[in-house]
mmCIF file of C-alpha atoms in Angstrom:
data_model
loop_
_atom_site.group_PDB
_atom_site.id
_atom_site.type_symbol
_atom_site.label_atom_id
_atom_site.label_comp_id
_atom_site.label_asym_id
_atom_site.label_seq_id
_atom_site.Cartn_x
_atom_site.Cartn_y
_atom_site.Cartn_z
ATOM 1 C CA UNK A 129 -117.996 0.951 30.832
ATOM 2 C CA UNK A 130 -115.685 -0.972 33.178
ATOM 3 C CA UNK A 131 -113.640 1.063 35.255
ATOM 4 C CA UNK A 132 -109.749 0.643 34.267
ATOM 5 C CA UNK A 133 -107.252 -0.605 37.272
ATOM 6 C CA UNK A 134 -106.279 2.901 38.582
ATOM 7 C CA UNK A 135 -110.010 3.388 39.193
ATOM 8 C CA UNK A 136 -109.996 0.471 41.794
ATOM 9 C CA UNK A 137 -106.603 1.148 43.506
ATOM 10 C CA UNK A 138 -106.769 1.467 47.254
ATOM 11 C CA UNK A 139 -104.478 4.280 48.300
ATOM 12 C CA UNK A 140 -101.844 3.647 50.822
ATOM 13 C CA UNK A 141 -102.116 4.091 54.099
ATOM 14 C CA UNK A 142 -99.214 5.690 55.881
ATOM 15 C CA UNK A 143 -97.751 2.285 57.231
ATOM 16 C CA UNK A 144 -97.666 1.023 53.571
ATOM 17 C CA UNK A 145 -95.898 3.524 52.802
ATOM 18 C CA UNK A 146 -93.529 3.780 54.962
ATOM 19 C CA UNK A 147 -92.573 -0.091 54.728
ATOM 20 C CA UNK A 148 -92.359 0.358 51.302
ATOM 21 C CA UNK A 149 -89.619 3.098 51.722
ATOM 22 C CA UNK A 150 -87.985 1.237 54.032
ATOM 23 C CA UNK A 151 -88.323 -1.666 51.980
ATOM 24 C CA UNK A 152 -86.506 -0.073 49.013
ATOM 25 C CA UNK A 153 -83.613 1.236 51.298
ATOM 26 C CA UNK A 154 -82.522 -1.778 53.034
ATOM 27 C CA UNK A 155 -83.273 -5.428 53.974
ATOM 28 C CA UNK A 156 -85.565 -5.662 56.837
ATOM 29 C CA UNK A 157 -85.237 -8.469 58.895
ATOM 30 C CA UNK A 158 -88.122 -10.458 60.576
ATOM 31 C CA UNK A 159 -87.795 -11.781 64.348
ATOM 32 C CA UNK A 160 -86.869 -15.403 65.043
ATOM 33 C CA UNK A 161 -88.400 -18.028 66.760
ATOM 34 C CA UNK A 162 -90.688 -17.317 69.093
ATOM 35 C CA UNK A 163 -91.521 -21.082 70.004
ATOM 36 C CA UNK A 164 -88.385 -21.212 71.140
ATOM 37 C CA UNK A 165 -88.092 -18.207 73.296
ATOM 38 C CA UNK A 166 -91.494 -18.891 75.117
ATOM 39 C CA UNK A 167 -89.796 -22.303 75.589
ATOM 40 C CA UNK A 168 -86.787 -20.754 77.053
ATOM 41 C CA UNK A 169 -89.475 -19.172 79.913
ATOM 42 C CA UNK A 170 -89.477 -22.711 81.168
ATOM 43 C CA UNK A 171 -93.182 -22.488 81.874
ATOM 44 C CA UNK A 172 -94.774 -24.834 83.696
ATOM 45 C CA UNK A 173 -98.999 -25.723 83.596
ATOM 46 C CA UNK A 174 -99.587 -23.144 86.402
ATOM 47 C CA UNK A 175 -97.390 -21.091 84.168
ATOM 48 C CA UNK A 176 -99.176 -21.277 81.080
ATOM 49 C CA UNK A 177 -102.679 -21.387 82.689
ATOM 50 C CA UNK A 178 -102.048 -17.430 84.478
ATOM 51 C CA UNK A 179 -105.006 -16.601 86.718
ATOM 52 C CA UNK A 180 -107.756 -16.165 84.279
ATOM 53 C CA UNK A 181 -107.192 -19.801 83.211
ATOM 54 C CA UNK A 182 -106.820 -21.500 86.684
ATOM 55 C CA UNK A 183 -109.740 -24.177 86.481
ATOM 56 C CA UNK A 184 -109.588 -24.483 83.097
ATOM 57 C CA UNK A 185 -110.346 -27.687 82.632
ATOM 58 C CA UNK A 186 -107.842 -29.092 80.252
ATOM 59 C CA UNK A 187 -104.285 -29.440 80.610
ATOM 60 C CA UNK A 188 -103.054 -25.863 78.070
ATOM 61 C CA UNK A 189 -99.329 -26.310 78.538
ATOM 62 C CA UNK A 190 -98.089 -26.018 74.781
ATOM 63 C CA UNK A 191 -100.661 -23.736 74.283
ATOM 64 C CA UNK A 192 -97.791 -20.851 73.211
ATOM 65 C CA UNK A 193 -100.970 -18.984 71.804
ATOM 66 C CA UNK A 194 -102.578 -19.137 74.808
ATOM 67 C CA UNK A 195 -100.211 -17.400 76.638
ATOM 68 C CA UNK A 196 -100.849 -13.707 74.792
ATOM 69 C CA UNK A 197 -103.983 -13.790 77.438
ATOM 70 C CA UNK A 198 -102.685 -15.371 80.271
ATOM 71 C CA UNK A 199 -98.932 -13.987 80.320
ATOM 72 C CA UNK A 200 -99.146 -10.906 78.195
ATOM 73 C CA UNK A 201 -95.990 -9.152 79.581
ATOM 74 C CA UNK A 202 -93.959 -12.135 78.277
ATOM 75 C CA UNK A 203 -94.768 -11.822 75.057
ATOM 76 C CA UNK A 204 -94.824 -8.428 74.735
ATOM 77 C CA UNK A 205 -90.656 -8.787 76.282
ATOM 78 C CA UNK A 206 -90.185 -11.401 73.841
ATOM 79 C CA UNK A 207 -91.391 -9.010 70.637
ATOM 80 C CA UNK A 208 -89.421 -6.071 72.389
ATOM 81 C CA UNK A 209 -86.398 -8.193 72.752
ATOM 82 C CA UNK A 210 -86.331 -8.907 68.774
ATOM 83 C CA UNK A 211 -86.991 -5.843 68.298
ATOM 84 C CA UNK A 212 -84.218 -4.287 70.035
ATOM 85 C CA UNK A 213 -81.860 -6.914 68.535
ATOM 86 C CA UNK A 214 -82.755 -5.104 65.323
ATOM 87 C CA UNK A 215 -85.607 -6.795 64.017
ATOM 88 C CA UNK A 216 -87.808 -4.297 61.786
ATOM 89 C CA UNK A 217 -90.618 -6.792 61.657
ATOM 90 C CA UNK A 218 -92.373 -8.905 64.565
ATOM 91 C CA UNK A 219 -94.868 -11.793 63.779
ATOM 92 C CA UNK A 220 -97.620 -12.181 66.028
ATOM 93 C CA UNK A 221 -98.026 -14.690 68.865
ATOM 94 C CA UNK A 222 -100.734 -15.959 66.731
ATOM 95 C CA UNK A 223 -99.714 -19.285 64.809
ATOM 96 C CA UNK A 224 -102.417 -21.573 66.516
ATOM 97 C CA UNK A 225 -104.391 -19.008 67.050
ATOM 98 C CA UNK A 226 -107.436 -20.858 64.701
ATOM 99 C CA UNK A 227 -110.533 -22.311 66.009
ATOM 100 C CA UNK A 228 -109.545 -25.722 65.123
ATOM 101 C CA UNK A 229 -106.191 -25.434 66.637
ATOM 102 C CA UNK A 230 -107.430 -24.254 69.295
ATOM 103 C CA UNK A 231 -110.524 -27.080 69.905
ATOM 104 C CA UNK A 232 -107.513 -29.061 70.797
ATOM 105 C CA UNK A 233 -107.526 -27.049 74.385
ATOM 106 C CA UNK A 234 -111.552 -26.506 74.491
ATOM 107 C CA UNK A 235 -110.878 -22.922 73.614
ATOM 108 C CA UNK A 236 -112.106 -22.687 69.652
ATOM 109 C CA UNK A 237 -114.329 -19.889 71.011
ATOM 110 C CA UNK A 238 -111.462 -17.694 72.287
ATOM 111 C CA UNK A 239 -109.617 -17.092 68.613
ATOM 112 C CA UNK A 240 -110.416 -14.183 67.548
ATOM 113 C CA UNK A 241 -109.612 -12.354 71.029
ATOM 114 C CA UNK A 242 -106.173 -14.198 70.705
ATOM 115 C CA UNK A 243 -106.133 -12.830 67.315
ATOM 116 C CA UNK A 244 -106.638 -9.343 68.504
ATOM 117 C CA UNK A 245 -104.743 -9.164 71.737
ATOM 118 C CA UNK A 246 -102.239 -10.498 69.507
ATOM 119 C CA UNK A 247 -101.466 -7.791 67.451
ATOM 120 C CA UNK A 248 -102.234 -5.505 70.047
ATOM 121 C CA UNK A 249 -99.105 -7.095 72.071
ATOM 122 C CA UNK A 250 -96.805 -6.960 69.156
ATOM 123 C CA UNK A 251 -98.027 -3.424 68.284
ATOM 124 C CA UNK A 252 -97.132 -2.055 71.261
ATOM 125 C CA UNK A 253 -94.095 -3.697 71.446
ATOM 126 C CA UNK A 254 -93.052 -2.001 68.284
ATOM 127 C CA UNK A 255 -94.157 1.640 69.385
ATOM 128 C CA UNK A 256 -92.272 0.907 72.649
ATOM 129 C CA UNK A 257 -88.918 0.201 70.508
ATOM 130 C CA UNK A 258 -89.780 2.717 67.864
ATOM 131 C CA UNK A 259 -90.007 5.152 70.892
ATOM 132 C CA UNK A 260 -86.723 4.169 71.686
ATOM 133 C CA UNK A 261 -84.255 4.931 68.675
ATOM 134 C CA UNK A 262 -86.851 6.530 66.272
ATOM 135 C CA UNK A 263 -86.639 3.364 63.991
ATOM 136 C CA UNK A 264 -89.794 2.689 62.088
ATOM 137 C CA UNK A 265 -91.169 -0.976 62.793
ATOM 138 C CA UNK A 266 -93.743 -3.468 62.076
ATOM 139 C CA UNK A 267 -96.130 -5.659 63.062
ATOM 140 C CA UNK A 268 -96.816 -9.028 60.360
ATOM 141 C CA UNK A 269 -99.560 -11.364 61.632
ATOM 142 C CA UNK A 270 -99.039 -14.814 61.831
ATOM 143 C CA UNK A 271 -101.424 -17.876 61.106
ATOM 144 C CA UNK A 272 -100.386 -21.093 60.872
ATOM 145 C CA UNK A 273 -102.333 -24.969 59.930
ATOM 146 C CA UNK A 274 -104.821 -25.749 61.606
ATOM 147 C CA UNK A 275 -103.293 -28.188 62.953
ATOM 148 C CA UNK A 276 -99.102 -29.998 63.213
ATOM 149 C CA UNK A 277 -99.037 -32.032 59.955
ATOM 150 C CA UNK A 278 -98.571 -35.716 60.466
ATOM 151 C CA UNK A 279 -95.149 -36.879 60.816
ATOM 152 C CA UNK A 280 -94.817 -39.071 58.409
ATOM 153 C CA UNK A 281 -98.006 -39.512 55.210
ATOM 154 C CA UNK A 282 -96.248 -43.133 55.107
ATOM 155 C CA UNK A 283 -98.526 -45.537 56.938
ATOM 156 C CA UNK A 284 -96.683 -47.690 59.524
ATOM 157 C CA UNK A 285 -97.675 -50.881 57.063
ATOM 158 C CA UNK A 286 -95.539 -49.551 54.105
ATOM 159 C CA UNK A 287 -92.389 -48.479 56.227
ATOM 160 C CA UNK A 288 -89.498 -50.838 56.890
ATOM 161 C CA UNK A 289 -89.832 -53.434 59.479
ATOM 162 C CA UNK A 290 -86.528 -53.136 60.411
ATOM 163 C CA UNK A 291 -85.848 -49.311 60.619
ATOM 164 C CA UNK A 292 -89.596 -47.919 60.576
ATOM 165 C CA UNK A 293 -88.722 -45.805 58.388
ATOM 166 C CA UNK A 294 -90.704 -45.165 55.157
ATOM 167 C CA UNK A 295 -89.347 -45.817 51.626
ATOM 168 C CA UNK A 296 -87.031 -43.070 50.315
ATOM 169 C CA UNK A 297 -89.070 -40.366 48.436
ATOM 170 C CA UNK A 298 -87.368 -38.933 45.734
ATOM 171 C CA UNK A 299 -87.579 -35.186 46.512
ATOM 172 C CA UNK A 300 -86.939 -35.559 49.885
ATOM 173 C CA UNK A 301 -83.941 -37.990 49.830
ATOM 174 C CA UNK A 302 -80.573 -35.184 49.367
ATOM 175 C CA UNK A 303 -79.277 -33.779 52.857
ATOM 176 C CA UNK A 304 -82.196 -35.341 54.687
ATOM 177 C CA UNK A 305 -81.179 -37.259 58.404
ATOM 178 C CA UNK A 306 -81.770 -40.926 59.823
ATOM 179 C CA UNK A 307 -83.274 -39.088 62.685
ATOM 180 C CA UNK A 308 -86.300 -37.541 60.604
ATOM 181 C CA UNK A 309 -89.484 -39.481 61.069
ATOM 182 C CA UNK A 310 -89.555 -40.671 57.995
ATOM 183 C CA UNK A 311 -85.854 -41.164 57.584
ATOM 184 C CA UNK A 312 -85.665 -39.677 54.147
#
C-alpha cells in the first residue's frame, strides 16, 4: 500500500511557522541591494583582500562574496542596517558564492565556507535586530548563475555596423533604452 500525502508531510519547524503567521498578517519586505551597499564601502583591493587574503594571488576586488570572510563586520552592518530599516527578510551575501563563480578568483574550493559563514552573518544579524524591537526576522539564502550572462546573445557579426547594436527582438523592444547593450 502506498502511503497517502499526509503520511509523507514534514512537520514544521518553528521558523516555518512563524513566517507563515507572519506571512498571513502582513507583507514582509525583503532587503535591497546589497551590491550596491558593499559598493558604497568604497573598497579598495587591500580592502577586499582583509588579512587572511593578503598574498592571494589574484586580484579579488569585485569579489562582494568574498568579503563575508575577509570583512565580516561589514556585512553583518549592511544586513543589520536593512534590517533596522524594516526589512523582515535578509538575503545572504551569497550570490557568487558557487564554485564556478568563484574559479574566476582561484577560490572554487572556498564555497561552501562562504556559503556557511554566509548565513551565519545574516543570522546573526537578524537575532541582533530581533533583540532589538522583538520583531521576528529572517534569513533567505541567496544563489545566483554561475556566472554574469553575456551582454548581448547577438554576435558582433549580426549587429548594426553603424550603431552595434543588435536587431530589435520582439519581446524585448517596449520601454527598452539606446544605452542597453543590445539597444533593444
Amino acid at each position: 500500500m502506498t502511503p497517502g500525502p499526509a503520511a509523507l508531510s514534514i512537520p514544521m519547524s518553528r521558523t516555518e511557522e512563524t513566517l507563515r503567521r507572519v506571512a498571513a498578517e502582513r507583507i514582509l519586505v525583503l532587503d535591497g541591494a546589497m551590491g550596491t551597499m558593499i559598493q558604497s564601502l568604497g573598497l579598495d583591493e587591500e580592502g577586499y583582500r582583509g588579512a587572511r587574503f593578503d598574498a592571494w594571488n589574484r586580484e579579488v576586488r569585485g569579489n562582494n562574496d568574498l568579503l563575508i570572510l575577509s570583512q565580516p563586520a561589514k556585512i553583518r552592518d549592511i544586513h543589520l542596517a536593512y534590517f533596522r530599516a524594516g526589512a523582515d527578510v535578509v538575503s545572504t551575501n551569497t550570490f557568487s558564492s558557487t564554485r564556478i563563480a568563484q574559479a574566476d578568483y582561484g577560490m572554487a574550493d572556498m564555497a561552501q565556507e562562504l556559503n556557511v559563514e554566509g548565513a551565519k552573518l545574516a543570522r546573526a544579524a537578524a537575532d541582533l535586530a530581533q533583540s532589538e524591537d522583538g520583531r521576528p526576522r529572517f534569513v533567505a539564502g541567496a544563489i545566483g548563475p554561475p556566472r554574469s550572462p553575456p551582454t548581448s546573445p547577438i554576435p558582433a557579426s549580426a549587429r548594426s555596423p553603424s550603431t552595434n547594436c543588435a536587431p530589435p527582438m520582439p519581446s524585448r523592444s517596449k520601454g527598452c533604452s539606446r544605452a542597453a547593450p543590445t539597444c533593444c
